[in-house]
Coordinates of C-alpha atoms in Angstrom, one line a residue:
Chain A
M1 CA 37.8 34.8 10.1
N2 CA 40.6 34.9 7.7
I3 CA 41.9 35.5 5.5
W4 CA 40.7 33.1 2.7
K5 CA 37.1 34.5 4.4
I6 CA 38.0 38.0 3.4
S7 CA 38.7 37.3 -0.6
V8 CA 35.7 34.9 -0.9
H9 CA 33.8 37.5 0.3
N10 CA 36.1 40.0 -1.7
L11 CA 34.6 37.6 -5.2
K12 CA 30.9 37.2 -4.1
S13 CA 30.9 41.0 -3.7
K14 CA 31.6 40.8 -7.8
P15 CA 29.2 37.9 -8.9
L16 CA 28.8 38.7 -12.6
Y17 CA 32.7 39.6 -12.4
T18 CA 33.3 36.2 -10.5
L19 CA 31.6 34.4 -12.6
L20 CA 32.8 35.7 -15.8
S21 CA 36.4 35.0 -15.2
V22 CA 35.6 31.2 -13.8
F23 CA 33.7 30.8 -16.6
I24 CA 36.5 31.5 -18.7
L25 CA 39.4 30.4 -17.8
S26 CA 37.5 26.9 -17.3
L27 CA 36.7 27.5 -21.4
S28 CA 40.9 27.0 -22.4
I29 CA 41.5 24.7 -19.5
T30 CA 38.6 22.5 -21.2
L31 CA 39.8 23.2 -24.3
L32 CA 43.2 21.7 -23.5
L33 CA 41.8 19.4 -20.9
G34 CA 40.0 18.2 -24.4
I35 CA 41.4 18.7 -27.2
Q36 CA 44.5 16.5 -24.7
Q37 CA 42.7 14.1 -24.4
L38 CA 40.6 13.2 -27.7
K39 CA 44.7 13.3 -29.2
S40 CA 45.4 10.5 -26.4
S41 CA 42.2 8.4 -27.0
F42 CA 42.5 8.9 -30.7
K43 CA 46.7 7.9 -30.7
Y44 CA 46.2 5.6 -28.7
Q45 CA 43.2 3.5 -29.8
M46 CA 45.3 3.5 -32.8
E47 CA 49.0 1.7 -31.6
N48 CA 46.5 0.2 -29.1
N49 CA 44.8 -1.5 -32.4
L50 CA 47.6 -3.0 -34.2
G51 CA 47.5 -5.4 -31.2
N52 CA 50.4 -7.9 -32.3
I53 CA 50.5 -6.9 -36.3
D54 CA 53.6 -5.5 -37.8
L55 CA 53.7 -6.1 -41.2
V56 CA 50.4 -6.4 -43.7
I57 CA 49.6 -7.0 -46.8
G58 CA 47.6 -6.4 -49.5
A59 CA 46.4 -5.6 -53.1
K60 CA 48.6 -3.5 -54.2
G61 CA 47.3 0.8 -54.1
S62 CA 47.7 3.2 -50.7
P63 CA 49.2 2.5 -48.3
L64 CA 47.1 3.8 -45.9
Q65 CA 44.3 2.1 -47.6
L66 CA 45.1 -0.7 -46.8
V67 CA 46.2 -0.1 -43.3
L68 CA 42.6 1.2 -42.4
S69 CA 40.6 -1.1 -44.1
S70 CA 42.6 -4.5 -43.0
I71 CA 43.5 -3.2 -39.2
L72 CA 41.5 -0.3 -38.4
H73 CA 39.4 -1.8 -40.4
L74 CA 37.8 2.0 -41.4
D75 CA 37.9 2.0 -44.8
N76 CA 36.8 -0.1 -47.7
P77 CA 39.6 -2.4 -49.2
T78 CA 42.5 -2.2 -51.4
G79 CA 42.1 -5.5 -53.4
N80 CA 42.2 -8.8 -52.8
I81 CA 45.2 -11.2 -53.2
L82 CA 45.5 -14.9 -54.0
Y83 CA 45.8 -17.1 -51.2
K84 CA 47.9 -18.9 -52.4
E85 CA 51.0 -16.0 -52.7
A86 CA 50.4 -15.0 -49.3
K87 CA 50.9 -18.1 -47.7
K88 CA 54.4 -18.9 -49.8
I89 CA 55.5 -15.5 -48.0
A90 CA 53.9 -16.4 -44.2
K91 CA 56.3 -19.9 -44.7
N92 CA 58.8 -17.4 -44.7
P93 CA 61.6 -17.9 -41.9
M94 CA 61.1 -14.6 -40.2
V95 CA 57.9 -15.0 -39.9
K96 CA 56.4 -15.5 -36.5
M97 CA 52.9 -15.6 -37.2
A98 CA 50.8 -14.7 -39.7
V99 CA 46.8 -14.9 -40.5
P100 CA 44.7 -14.7 -43.7
I101 CA 42.1 -12.1 -43.5
S102 CA 39.0 -11.7 -45.7
Y103 CA 36.1 -10.0 -45.8
G104 CA 33.3 -7.6 -47.3
D105 CA 29.8 -8.6 -45.1
N106 CA 28.7 -7.5 -43.1
Y107 CA 25.2 -7.9 -39.8
K108 CA 24.3 -4.6 -39.0
G109 CA 26.8 -3.0 -39.9
F110 CA 29.7 -5.1 -38.0
R111 CA 31.8 -6.7 -40.2
I112 CA 31.9 -10.0 -40.5
V113 CA 36.2 -10.9 -41.5
G114 CA 36.9 -14.9 -42.0
T115 CA 40.2 -15.6 -40.9
T116 CA 42.0 -18.4 -38.3
L117 CA 42.4 -18.7 -35.4
N118 CA 45.4 -17.0 -34.8
F119 CA 42.9 -13.9 -35.5
A120 CA 42.6 -13.3 -32.0
T121 CA 46.3 -14.2 -31.1
L122 CA 47.3 -10.9 -32.3
Y123 CA 44.7 -9.1 -30.3
N124 CA 44.8 -11.4 -27.3
A125 CA 41.1 -11.7 -27.1
E126 CA 40.2 -14.4 -25.5
I127 CA 36.6 -16.9 -25.4
K128 CA 34.4 -15.9 -22.6
E129 CA 31.4 -17.7 -23.4
G130 CA 30.7 -21.0 -25.7
H131 CA 33.9 -21.8 -28.0
T132 CA 36.3 -20.7 -31.0
F133 CA 35.0 -21.2 -35.0
Q134 CA 35.3 -25.0 -35.5
K135 CA 32.5 -25.5 -38.6
N136 CA 31.8 -23.2 -41.4
M137 CA 29.1 -20.9 -40.8
E138 CA 30.0 -20.5 -37.1
V139 CA 31.0 -17.2 -35.5
I140 CA 32.3 -15.4 -32.8
L141 CA 31.2 -11.9 -31.9
G142 CA 33.5 -9.0 -29.9
H143 CA 32.5 -7.9 -27.0
T144 CA 30.6 -4.8 -28.1
V145 CA 29.6 -6.1 -31.2
A146 CA 27.5 -9.1 -28.9
E147 CA 26.6 -6.1 -26.6
R148 CA 25.2 -3.6 -29.3
L149 CA 23.2 -6.1 -31.2
Q150 CA 21.8 -8.3 -28.0
L151 CA 23.1 -11.2 -29.2
K152 CA 24.0 -14.6 -27.3
V153 CA 26.1 -17.9 -28.1
G154 CA 23.0 -20.0 -30.3
D155 CA 21.6 -17.2 -32.2
D156 CA 21.5 -16.8 -35.7
F157 CA 21.4 -14.0 -38.4
L158 CA 22.1 -13.7 -42.0
S159 CA 24.7 -11.8 -43.2
S160 CA 24.6 -9.0 -45.9
H161 CA 26.7 -8.1 -48.7
G162 CA 29.3 -4.9 -48.4
L163 CA 30.5 -2.6 -45.4
V164 CA 27.7 -1.2 -45.3
D165 CA 23.9 -2.6 -42.9
N166 CA 21.6 -2.3 -45.9
N167 CA 18.8 -4.9 -45.8
I168 CA 18.9 -5.3 -49.5
D169 CA 21.7 -7.7 -50.1
L170 CA 21.0 -10.4 -47.6
H171 CA 23.4 -13.9 -48.6
D172 CA 20.8 -16.7 -47.6
E173 CA 23.6 -18.9 -45.4
K174 CA 22.9 -18.6 -41.9
L175 CA 26.1 -17.8 -39.5
I176 CA 25.6 -19.5 -36.0
V177 CA 26.9 -17.4 -33.2
V178 CA 29.2 -20.5 -30.9
G179 CA 31.4 -17.8 -28.9
I180 CA 31.6 -14.9 -27.9
L181 CA 35.4 -12.4 -26.9
K182 CA 36.0 -11.0 -23.3
P183 CA 37.1 -7.5 -24.3
T184 CA 40.0 -6.7 -25.1
H185 CA 39.3 -2.3 -26.0
K186 CA 41.3 -3.2 -29.4
V187 CA 39.6 -3.3 -33.0
I188 CA 38.6 -6.5 -32.4
D189 CA 34.8 -6.4 -30.2
R190 CA 33.7 -4.8 -33.0
L191 CA 34.4 -7.6 -35.4
I192 CA 32.3 -10.5 -36.4
I193 CA 35.5 -13.5 -36.6
T194 CA 35.0 -16.5 -38.6
N195 CA 36.7 -19.1 -40.5
L196 CA 38.5 -18.4 -44.7
E197 CA 36.2 -20.9 -45.9
S198 CA 32.2 -19.5 -44.5
I199 CA 32.7 -16.3 -45.9
W200 CA 34.5 -17.9 -49.9
D201 CA 31.0 -20.1 -49.2
V202 CA 29.0 -17.2 -48.9
H203 CA 30.1 -16.1 -52.0
N204 CA 30.0 -18.8 -53.9
H205 CA 26.5 -18.7 -53.8
K206 CA 26.2 -14.5 -55.0
N207 CA 28.2 -15.7 -57.4
D208 CA 26.6 -18.4 -58.9
D209 CA 23.6 -15.6 -58.7
G210 CA 25.7 -13.6 -61.2
K211 CA 26.8 -11.2 -59.4
A212 CA 29.8 -9.8 -59.0
H213 CA 32.5 -9.1 -56.2
E214 CA 35.2 -7.5 -55.4
N215 CA 36.5 -8.3 -52.2
E216 CA 35.7 -11.7 -52.7
N217 CA 36.3 -15.2 -55.1
K218 CA 36.0 -14.5 -58.3
D219 CA 36.9 -18.1 -59.3
D220 CA 32.9 -19.7 -59.4
D221 CA 34.3 -23.4 -60.6
D222 CA 36.7 -23.4 -57.3
D223 CA 36.4 -26.6 -55.5
D224 CA 36.0 -25.9 -52.0
H225 CA 39.0 -28.0 -51.0
N226 CA 41.5 -26.3 -53.2
T227 CA 42.1 -22.8 -51.3
D228 CA 45.1 -22.8 -54.2
N229 CA 43.0 -20.0 -56.2
K230 CA 41.1 -18.2 -53.6
E231 CA 41.8 -15.2 -52.9
I232 CA 41.6 -13.0 -49.4
T233 CA 42.0 -9.0 -48.7
S234 CA 45.4 -8.7 -46.8
L235 CA 48.1 -10.9 -44.7
L236 CA 48.9 -9.7 -41.5
I237 CA 52.5 -10.6 -40.0
S238 CA 54.1 -10.2 -36.8
F239 CA 57.8 -11.1 -36.9
K240 CA 60.3 -13.8 -35.1
S241 CA 62.7 -9.8 -34.6
P242 CA 62.3 -6.3 -35.5
L243 CA 65.3 -6.5 -37.9
A244 CA 62.3 -8.5 -40.8
L245 CA 60.8 -4.6 -40.9
L246 CA 64.7 -3.6 -42.5
T247 CA 63.9 -5.9 -45.1
F248 CA 61.2 -7.6 -45.6
P249 CA 59.0 -5.2 -47.1
R250 CA 60.6 -3.6 -49.7
K251 CA 61.1 -7.1 -51.0
I252 CA 57.4 -8.0 -50.9
N253 CA 57.0 -4.5 -52.9
K254 CA 59.9 -5.2 -55.4
N255 CA 59.1 -9.0 -56.4
T256 CA 56.0 -9.0 -55.4
N257 CA 51.9 -7.8 -57.4
M258 CA 50.9 -7.6 -53.8
Q259 CA 52.8 -4.5 -50.9
A260 CA 53.6 -4.5 -47.7
A261 CA 52.4 -1.5 -45.5
L262 CA 54.0 -0.7 -42.0
P263 CA 50.8 -0.3 -39.8
K264 CA 53.2 1.8 -36.8
Y265 CA 54.4 3.9 -40.2
E266 CA 51.2 4.9 -42.1
L267 CA 49.4 5.3 -38.7
N268 CA 51.9 7.9 -37.4
R269 CA 51.3 10.0 -40.7
L270 CA 47.9 9.8 -40.7
Y271 CA 48.3 11.3 -37.4
E272 CA 50.1 14.1 -37.9
F273 CA 47.3 14.9 -40.5
T274 CA 44.7 15.2 -38.3
G275 CA 47.3 16.2 -36.0
V276 CA 46.7 19.8 -38.2
G277 CA 43.4 19.7 -36.0
F278 CA 44.4 19.7 -32.2
K279 CA 46.9 21.8 -32.6
T280 CA 45.5 24.6 -34.4
I281 CA 42.6 24.1 -31.1
S282 CA 45.4 24.1 -29.2
W283 CA 46.7 27.9 -30.1
I284 CA 43.2 28.8 -29.5
A285 CA 43.0 27.2 -26.0
Y286 CA 46.2 28.9 -25.0
L287 CA 44.9 32.1 -27.0
I288 CA 42.0 32.1 -24.6
L289 CA 44.1 31.5 -21.7
F290 CA 46.1 34.3 -22.3
I291 CA 42.4 37.2 -23.0
S292 CA 41.2 34.6 -19.1
G293 CA 45.3 36.0 -17.3
T294 CA 44.3 39.2 -18.9
T295 CA 40.9 39.8 -17.7
I296 CA 42.2 38.6 -13.5
F297 CA 44.5 41.0 -14.3
I298 CA 42.0 44.2 -15.3
S299 CA 39.7 42.7 -12.7
L300 CA 42.3 42.6 -9.5
Y301 CA 43.9 45.2 -10.7
K302 CA 40.3 47.6 -10.8
M303 CA 39.8 46.6 -7.7
I304 CA 42.3 47.4 -6.0
K305 CA 42.9 50.7 -7.1
E306 CA 39.0 50.7 -6.1
H307 CA 38.8 50.1 -3.0
A308 CA 42.6 51.1 -2.5
F309 CA 40.4 53.1 0.7
D310 CA 39.2 49.4 1.9
L311 CA 43.0 48.4 1.8
A312 CA 43.9 51.3 3.4
L313 CA 41.5 51.0 6.1
L314 CA 42.8 47.1 6.4
R315 CA 46.2 49.2 7.0
T316 CA 44.8 50.8 9.5
Y317 CA 43.6 48.4 11.1
G318 CA 47.3 46.8 11.6
A319 CA 47.1 44.7 8.6
S320 CA 50.6 43.7 6.3
N321 CA 50.9 44.3 3.1
F322 CA 51.6 40.9 3.1
Q323 CA 48.3 40.1 4.0
L324 CA 46.9 42.3 1.2
I325 CA 49.4 40.5 -1.1
K326 CA 47.7 37.7 0.6
M327 CA 44.4 38.8 0.2
I328 CA 44.8 40.2 -3.5
A329 CA 46.8 36.2 -4.6
Y330 CA 43.9 34.4 -2.9
E331 CA 41.3 35.6 -4.3
G332 CA 43.0 34.6 -7.7
L333 CA 43.8 31.5 -6.7
L334 CA 40.0 30.5 -5.8
I335 CA 39.0 31.5 -9.0
V336 CA 41.8 28.9 -10.7
C337 CA 40.4 26.6 -8.0
F338 CA 36.9 26.6 -9.3
A339 CA 37.7 27.4 -12.9
F340 CA 39.4 24.0 -12.8
I341 CA 37.0 21.8 -10.9
L342 CA 34.1 24.0 -14.0
G343 CA 37.0 22.7 -16.6
F344 CA 37.5 19.4 -14.7
S345 CA 33.8 18.6 -15.4
F346 CA 33.4 20.2 -18.5
T347 CA 35.9 18.4 -20.0
K348 CA 34.3 15.3 -18.7
S349 CA 31.4 15.8 -19.6
G350 CA 31.4 17.0 -22.9
L351 CA 33.3 14.0 -23.9
Y352 CA 30.8 12.0 -22.6
F353 CA 28.1 13.1 -24.9
L354 CA 30.9 12.7 -27.2
F355 CA 31.4 9.6 -26.8
N356 CA 27.6 8.9 -26.6
F357 CA 27.2 9.8 -29.4
L358 CA 29.8 8.4 -31.4
E359 CA 29.0 6.0 -30.2
N360 CA 26.4 4.9 -32.1
R361 CA 28.4 3.7 -35.1
P362 CA 30.5 0.8 -35.1
Q363 CA 33.7 3.0 -35.6
Q364 CA 33.4 3.8 -32.0
I365 CA 37.1 5.2 -29.8
I366 CA 37.2 4.3 -26.8
L367 CA 38.0 7.7 -24.3
Q368 CA 42.1 7.3 -22.3
E369 CA 42.1 9.4 -20.0
V370 CA 44.1 11.9 -19.9
P371 CA 48.3 11.5 -19.2
L372 CA 48.9 12.2 -15.6
N373 CA 51.9 14.1 -17.3
Q374 CA 50.0 16.5 -19.5
V375 CA 47.2 17.3 -16.6
I376 CA 50.3 18.8 -14.5
Q377 CA 51.8 19.8 -17.7
I378 CA 48.5 22.0 -18.8
I379 CA 47.7 23.3 -14.6
S380 CA 51.5 24.3 -14.1
L381 CA 50.9 26.2 -17.6
V382 CA 47.5 27.2 -15.9
L383 CA 48.8 28.3 -13.1
L384 CA 51.7 30.5 -14.1
I385 CA 49.7 32.6 -16.2
I386 CA 47.1 33.3 -12.8
I387 CA 50.1 33.8 -11.2
L388 CA 52.0 36.3 -13.5
S389 CA 48.7 37.8 -13.6
I390 CA 48.2 38.2 -9.8
S391 CA 51.9 39.8 -9.6
L392 CA 51.4 42.0 -12.7
A393 CA 48.2 43.2 -9.3
I394 CA 49.7 43.3 -6.2
Y395 CA 52.5 46.2 -7.9
P396 CA 50.4 48.5 -6.8
I397 CA 49.7 48.0 -2.9
L398 CA 53.5 47.9 -2.9
K399 CA 53.2 51.3 -4.1
M400 CA 50.5 52.3 -2.1
N401 CA 50.4 55.3 0.2
I402 CA 48.3 54.6 3.0
S403 CA 48.5 58.7 4.8
T404 CA 48.0 59.8 1.4
I405 CA 44.9 57.2 -0.2
I406 CA 43.3 58.8 4.0
S407 CA 43.5 62.0 2.9
N408 CA 42.1 62.0 -0.2
E409 CA 39.7 60.6 1.1
K410 CA 36.8 63.7 2.2
Chain B
M1 CA 49.9 57.8 27.3
I2 CA 51.6 59.5 24.6
K3 CA 53.9 61.5 24.4
T4 CA 55.9 63.5 21.2
E5 CA 59.3 65.0 21.2
N6 CA 60.3 68.0 18.1
L7 CA 58.0 66.5 15.3
T8 CA 59.4 67.2 12.4
F9 CA 58.0 66.6 8.7
Y10 CA 58.5 67.2 4.7
Y11 CA 56.6 67.1 2.4
K12 CA 59.6 66.2 -1.3
Q13 CA 56.7 67.1 -3.2
E14 CA 54.5 70.3 -2.3
E15 CA 58.5 71.4 -0.6
A16 CA 56.6 71.9 2.8
T17 CA 58.2 71.5 5.9
F18 CA 56.0 70.9 8.9
C19 CA 57.4 71.4 12.9
F20 CA 54.8 70.2 15.9
P21 CA 54.6 72.1 18.7
D22 CA 55.5 68.4 21.3
I23 CA 52.2 66.4 23.2
A24 CA 52.5 64.8 26.3
L25 CA 49.2 62.5 27.7
K26 CA 49.2 61.1 30.7
E27 CA 46.5 57.9 30.6
Q28 CA 42.3 59.1 29.9
E29 CA 44.4 62.3 29.8
H30 CA 42.0 63.9 26.2
L31 CA 43.3 66.7 23.4
L32 CA 41.8 69.0 21.1
I33 CA 44.1 69.7 18.4
L34 CA 42.9 72.8 16.6
G35 CA 44.1 74.5 13.1
K36 CA 43.4 76.2 10.2
S37 CA 43.0 74.2 7.2
G38 CA 46.4 72.6 5.6
I39 CA 48.0 74.0 8.5
G40 CA 50.2 70.0 9.0
K41 CA 47.3 68.8 10.8
T42 CA 46.0 65.2 9.2
T43 CA 49.9 65.1 9.0
L44 CA 50.4 65.1 12.7
L45 CA 48.1 62.6 13.0
H46 CA 49.0 60.2 10.6
L47 CA 52.5 60.5 12.6
L48 CA 51.2 59.9 15.5
S49 CA 49.1 56.6 13.8
G50 CA 52.3 55.5 12.1
L51 CA 50.8 56.0 8.5
L52 CA 53.7 58.8 8.0
K53 CA 57.4 58.0 9.5
P54 CA 58.6 61.1 10.4
V55 CA 61.8 63.1 9.0
G56 CA 63.1 64.3 12.6
G57 CA 61.7 63.5 16.5
N58 CA 59.9 60.8 18.2
V59 CA 56.9 59.5 18.9
F60 CA 56.2 56.6 22.2
I61 CA 52.9 55.5 22.9
D62 CA 52.6 53.4 25.8
G63 CA 56.3 53.9 26.2
T64 CA 56.9 52.5 22.6
A65 CA 58.9 55.1 20.1
T66 CA 57.0 53.7 17.2
N67 CA 59.0 55.7 14.6
L68 CA 61.5 53.6 15.0
L69 CA 59.2 50.1 14.7
S70 CA 59.9 48.2 11.1
E71 CA 56.9 48.3 8.8
N72 CA 55.5 44.9 9.8
K73 CA 56.5 46.3 13.4
L74 CA 54.0 49.1 13.0
D75 CA 51.5 47.5 11.4
T76 CA 50.9 44.9 14.5
F77 CA 51.6 48.0 17.2
R78 CA 49.2 49.9 15.1
G79 CA 46.0 47.3 14.9
Q80 CA 46.3 47.2 18.9
N81 CA 47.0 50.6 20.1
I82 CA 45.9 53.1 17.9
G83 CA 41.5 53.6 16.6
L84 CA 41.5 55.7 13.6
V85 CA 38.0 57.4 13.3
F86 CA 37.9 59.5 9.5
Q87 CA 35.6 62.1 8.4
K88 CA 34.5 60.1 5.9
N89 CA 33.3 57.1 7.6
H90 CA 34.7 53.9 5.6
A91 CA 34.7 50.2 6.3
V92 CA 35.4 47.5 4.0
H93 CA 32.5 46.8 1.3
S94 CA 32.6 43.0 0.8
L95 CA 32.1 42.5 4.1
S96 CA 29.2 43.3 6.1
V97 CA 28.8 45.5 9.7
F98 CA 29.2 42.5 11.5
E99 CA 32.7 41.1 9.7
N100 CA 34.3 45.1 9.5
L101 CA 34.1 44.2 13.2
K102 CA 35.8 40.7 12.9
A103 CA 37.9 41.6 10.7
R104 CA 38.8 44.8 12.3
F105 CA 39.7 41.9 15.7
F106 CA 41.6 39.7 13.4
F107 CA 44.5 42.0 12.1
S108 CA 45.0 42.9 15.0
K109 CA 46.2 40.2 16.1
K110 CA 43.7 40.2 19.4
K111 CA 41.3 36.8 20.1
I112 CA 38.0 37.6 19.0
S113 CA 35.2 38.6 20.9
T114 CA 31.7 38.2 19.7
S115 CA 29.5 38.9 22.9
A116 CA 32.3 42.7 22.9
I117 CA 31.2 43.0 19.7
N118 CA 27.4 42.2 19.7
E119 CA 27.5 44.3 23.4
L120 CA 28.6 47.5 21.3
L121 CA 26.4 47.0 17.7
N122 CA 24.2 47.4 20.7
E123 CA 24.5 49.6 22.5
L124 CA 25.4 51.4 19.1
G125 CA 21.8 50.2 18.1
L126 CA 23.1 48.6 15.5
L127 CA 22.5 45.5 16.8
E128 CA 19.9 44.3 14.0
L129 CA 22.2 45.8 11.3
K130 CA 24.6 43.3 12.3
N131 CA 24.5 41.3 9.1
R132 CA 23.9 44.5 6.2
K133 CA 26.1 44.7 4.2
I134 CA 28.0 48.7 4.8
L135 CA 27.1 50.2 1.1
K136 CA 23.0 49.7 2.2
L137 CA 23.7 51.2 5.7
S138 CA 23.2 55.2 6.5
E139 CA 25.3 58.0 6.8
G140 CA 24.5 57.4 10.5
Q141 CA 25.3 53.9 10.9
L142 CA 27.3 54.4 9.2
Q143 CA 29.1 57.1 11.1
R144 CA 28.4 55.0 14.5
L145 CA 29.9 51.9 13.2
S146 CA 33.0 53.6 12.0
I147 CA 33.2 54.9 15.4
A148 CA 32.6 51.1 16.3
L149 CA 35.4 50.2 14.8
S150 CA 38.3 52.7 16.1
V151 CA 36.8 51.1 19.2
I152 CA 35.9 47.4 19.2
H153 CA 40.1 46.5 19.6
S154 CA 39.8 48.7 23.5
P155 CA 43.1 50.5 21.4
K156 CA 45.6 52.6 23.9
V157 CA 45.1 56.6 21.3
I158 CA 42.3 56.7 19.5
L159 CA 43.0 59.0 16.9
A160 CA 40.2 61.2 15.4
D161 CA 41.0 63.2 12.3
E162 CA 37.4 65.9 11.8
P163 CA 34.9 63.6 13.2
T164 CA 32.6 66.3 13.1
S165 CA 33.4 68.4 10.4
N166 CA 30.4 66.8 8.1
L167 CA 27.4 66.2 10.8
D168 CA 25.2 68.9 12.3
D169 CA 25.6 70.2 15.6
E170 CA 23.3 67.3 16.7
N171 CA 25.2 64.4 15.7
C172 CA 28.2 66.8 17.2
T173 CA 27.8 66.3 19.9
I174 CA 26.7 63.1 19.7
V175 CA 29.9 62.3 18.6
I176 CA 32.1 63.1 21.0
E177 CA 30.3 62.3 23.9
L178 CA 30.2 58.8 21.6
L179 CA 33.8 59.4 21.6
K180 CA 34.3 60.3 25.7
K181 CA 32.1 57.5 26.7
Y182 CA 35.0 55.0 24.8
A183 CA 38.0 56.3 25.7
K184 CA 36.6 56.6 29.1
K185 CA 35.5 53.0 28.7
N186 CA 38.7 51.4 27.6
K187 CA 40.9 54.0 29.9
S188 CA 42.9 55.6 26.6
N189 CA 43.1 59.0 25.0
L190 CA 41.7 60.3 23.1
I191 CA 43.0 62.9 20.6
V192 CA 40.5 64.6 18.2
I193 CA 42.3 67.3 15.6
T194 CA 39.7 69.9 13.6
H195 CA 38.2 73.4 12.5
D196 CA 35.7 73.0 14.2
H197 CA 35.4 74.8 17.2
R198 CA 32.3 72.7 18.6
I199 CA 34.0 70.8 20.0
K200 CA 36.3 72.4 21.9
P201 CA 33.8 72.6 25.1
F202 CA 34.0 68.8 25.2
F203 CA 37.7 69.4 26.0
K204 CA 39.7 70.5 29.0
N205 CA 43.4 70.7 26.8
S206 CA 43.0 71.6 23.8
I207 CA 46.1 73.0 21.3
T208 CA 45.7 75.4 17.9
L209 CA 48.8 75.0 15.4

């Protein structure tokens, strides 16, 4: 027999109330944790996807759209730029690495990106099986693509035109899988990568059929070996020094018909937009936390008032005021403990289902753990509210007059 | 052993002052305190048990001046040396019969003796009910449990406040006999405070307030 056991018995004697308190509190913990986890996953995903890309250059239009399309591979591209213009920029001494990308096709919803071998370097991606593409029409697959589509080295497939999965607008040339990348948890996991020429080739034939395309080479007479008039979608740049960011973008935007977008800046902007939703849910969570604090206060206070005689009786058994306070406080703390356990498992299972649902789409987010300091912050906030409720509730114990309580109970 | 000297108490709100006659009981001596309602019987009992602190005078139990003890020490002293029986029978609702008795041991900081609890429950015919919750006990069962709770820890003094006023003659006798039996067994003093004259024959010593 100890105080903990008595507190447990007290809680057991009012199961409905106990469950309600635990449930409300765990709901608020779930929301607070869930929103933090989503937030950090979202932020991590965006920042991680940048890889070593400092700047992206593409056709004029919305810079956010350029970043979303060329870096996160979420949106449609803004248009095309001339490959020879891009190559001029790439020769600038401030540029450490410039990677051209060109896309407009997909296979079962996964985008096919025509690029150079440096593309994998931007994301520190390494080959797991097979080798990199050496000839036209050879592709390497991101980890997720290979896993999801059950493709192996040596398999081939027909790509379809556009960025959305369809069976109508298929290209004629088969693409052959020659390599599969190790998982990077970056956007490259969800891409099919080939050389620029493969993309140009595929679309040259299409154009022969008289179809118009927006994202690829429109020059029908073009010689495959002369890339000067070829077009690409955008150019991903990594600089030697961050100082280049100060002057380089302005120069591009002013002197060329292309635009330069800073992925970090654009994504931060996007993050601020979406932050409003996160904030609203956070406030709802705080409100529920407040309500649950009040619920716990009311029920402990009620318990002290209604069971004053029980408490007075314990005093006659030799219990000190402090022991009674401990008894009440332990009740509150037990509720908090259960609520934390429940809240953590709600968050885990809830987000697991949410992400399982999201994973059916090509643009999935990788679930990140909530940073430890955020978890500690949430735990401290919840504890603070509950300790406040408990302290308010136990006040009557300090004022309790056992003699009066016992002599009035007749 | 229990002794009082010049006990006085004052209720601020009612502006009522009570002065009590001195009591001196040797080991195993019992005392019946009779008096009409409102004369301060319960006040005297609470002063003896340390639930109230006297305005003047002293209470000695087993040589300790309880009115001079600190709050915490008084709680412990009360838990170890005093057993209280109230007019209304009561035990902690969230605990079972057995757990109530264990809690009684726990709070009096004495070693829990399961065998002593079982023996006492057996004597009082409560052994089969040991895991029952308090709310599911009958009034008679609860009464016996109250007595068990006031004697299980072998107190030096058993203090009973109107233990028989709601009982018929038969039960009145049973309760007084039980209290006397356990007082004898534990070598305790028994002080019963009542306006119930039926129990006068059971006591050699009595005073009237």
